[in-house]
Amino acid sequence: MNMHKLPYLEPYKGMNTRHICPNCEHKGVFSFYLNGDTGEPIHPTVGRCERESKCGYHYTPKQYFIDNPPDQTERKGWTPPPLKPIEPTRPMGVIPFDLVEKSTSYKSNFVRFLCEFMTIEQMREAGENYALGATKTNEVIFWQIDSIGKVRTGKIMQYNPSTGKRIKHESGAIDWIHNKLKQAGTLPQDYNLIQCFFGEHLLKLYPAATVAIVESEKSAVISSVIMSDFIWLAAGNLNGLSIDKCRALQGRNVVLYPDLGAFEKWSLRANDIQNQCNCKISVSTLLEDVASDTDRENGLDIADFIIKQLINKETVADIQGRFSPELQSMIEQNNVLMVLIDKLELEETKL
Ligand SMILES: [Zn+2]
């Protein structure tokens, strides 16, 4: 049998392994697909451009061999692949900053929940760091402000103020500020949304700090209070760790804190990011190490653990009457506080 190894994208080994993109002609952004048997490029046009949203050129070996069947030994009439026409670059959509300022408020149910286990000072600091906003119906606004202070959009979410659990729309859809502004006619219908990390604006404020990335905005805000040496960013969802977003991490030390159940997916992503975005990245096994089977079934995240532990810190007498029944019942739950804090300190010293 004739077994061939599959073609693969050239791994990053310095800038001589990144080439000129045949589509957008940017230098150092193009990865060749290599022949799995020989390790040689298949063709200078077969590969992927890193500029996912600005160029998006991706010519796969499969398509190349459809366009150029390899059994035709005489390939005099080889035709170059059809290139994706370069669309005139649409300017990135930006939302006026005064909307952020106007929205800033502690009146969201999310912030009310934070007050269940944080001091007022901690709550204020978190609110200011992330410019947390609120709508008239007490939903929280998680603004996405990039590293040069441009506002890309805001995510609007409702929470139960006593349990901190999200209250979803029946449709499961998420409300976005840019969509609301489009509906109101304040933003153009072709608003070019390019998302960034929640918390990305903090990168510039703390240029030397280690960056920790979690999935949800809620986790980022809560973790930032407990481990304030890190800059906490949220990817927004399980698939929110895109290469384009991660370019903001260039030159940084980064630790990913995947939710339970997402470890493998984020570990794979970490390799791509490290190769393409020139940052040092590790994936924390913290939650995997301390989780019980029930935690796993529930797909807990780091915020769930922190909340449990903040509450465990205090004695039952201290908190009688101060917390909702749901939170009080959590006090009796497993005491992983010391384990978690010890682990985090260990991890910090490792960096
Ligand atoms: Zn390109």
CSV table of N, CA and C and ligand atoms in Angstrom, one decimal, residues 21-26 29-30 49-51 54-57, ligand 1:
chain,number,residue,atom,x,y,z
A,21,CYS,N,2.6,36.9,1.7
A,21,CYS,CA,1.3,36.4,1.3
A,21,CYS,C,1.0,36.7,-0.1
A,22,PRO,N,0.6,35.7,-1.0
A,22,PRO,CA,0.4,35.9,-2.4
A,22,PRO,C,-0.9,36.7,-2.6
A,23,ASN,N,-1.7,36.9,-1.6
A,23,ASN,CA,-2.9,37.7,-1.8
A,23,ASN,C,-2.8,39.1,-1.4
A,24,CYS,N,-2.4,39.3,-0.1
A,24,CYS,CA,-2.3,40.7,0.4
A,24,CYS,C,-0.9,41.3,0.3
A,25,GLU,N,0.0,40.4,0.0
A,25,GLU,CA,1.4,40.8,-0.2
A,25,GLU,C,2.1,41.3,1.0
A,26,HIS,N,1.6,41.1,2.2
A,26,HIS,CA,2.3,41.4,3.4
A,26,HIS,C,3.4,40.4,3.7
A,29,VAL,N,3.8,36.9,7.0
A,29,VAL,CA,2.5,36.5,7.5
A,29,VAL,C,2.0,35.2,6.9
A,30,PHE,N,2.7,34.6,6.0
A,30,PHE,CA,2.2,33.5,5.2
A,30,PHE,C,2.9,32.2,5.6
A,49,CYS,N,-2.7,32.7,5.2
A,49,CYS,CA,-2.3,34.1,5.7
A,49,CYS,C,-2.8,34.3,7.1
A,50,GLU,N,-1.9,34.8,8.0
A,50,GLU,CA,-2.3,35.0,9.4
A,50,GLU,C,-3.3,36.2,9.5
A,51,ARG,N,-3.4,37.0,8.5
A,51,ARG,CA,-4.2,38.2,8.7
A,51,ARG,C,-5.7,37.8,8.5
A,54,LYS,N,-8.3,40.5,7.9
A,54,LYS,CA,-8.0,41.6,6.9
A,54,LYS,C,-7.7,41.0,5.6
A,55,CYS,N,-7.2,39.8,5.5
A,55,CYS,CA,-6.9,39.1,4.2
A,55,CYS,C,-7.7,37.8,4.1
A,56,GLY,N,-7.4,36.9,4.9
A,56,GLY,CA,-8.2,35.6,5.0
A,56,GLY,C,-7.8,34.6,3.9
A,57,TYR,N,-6.7,34.9,3.2
A,57,TYR,CA,-6.3,34.0,2.1
A,57,TYR,C,-6.0,32.6,2.7
B,1,ZN,ZN,-2.7,37.9,3.2
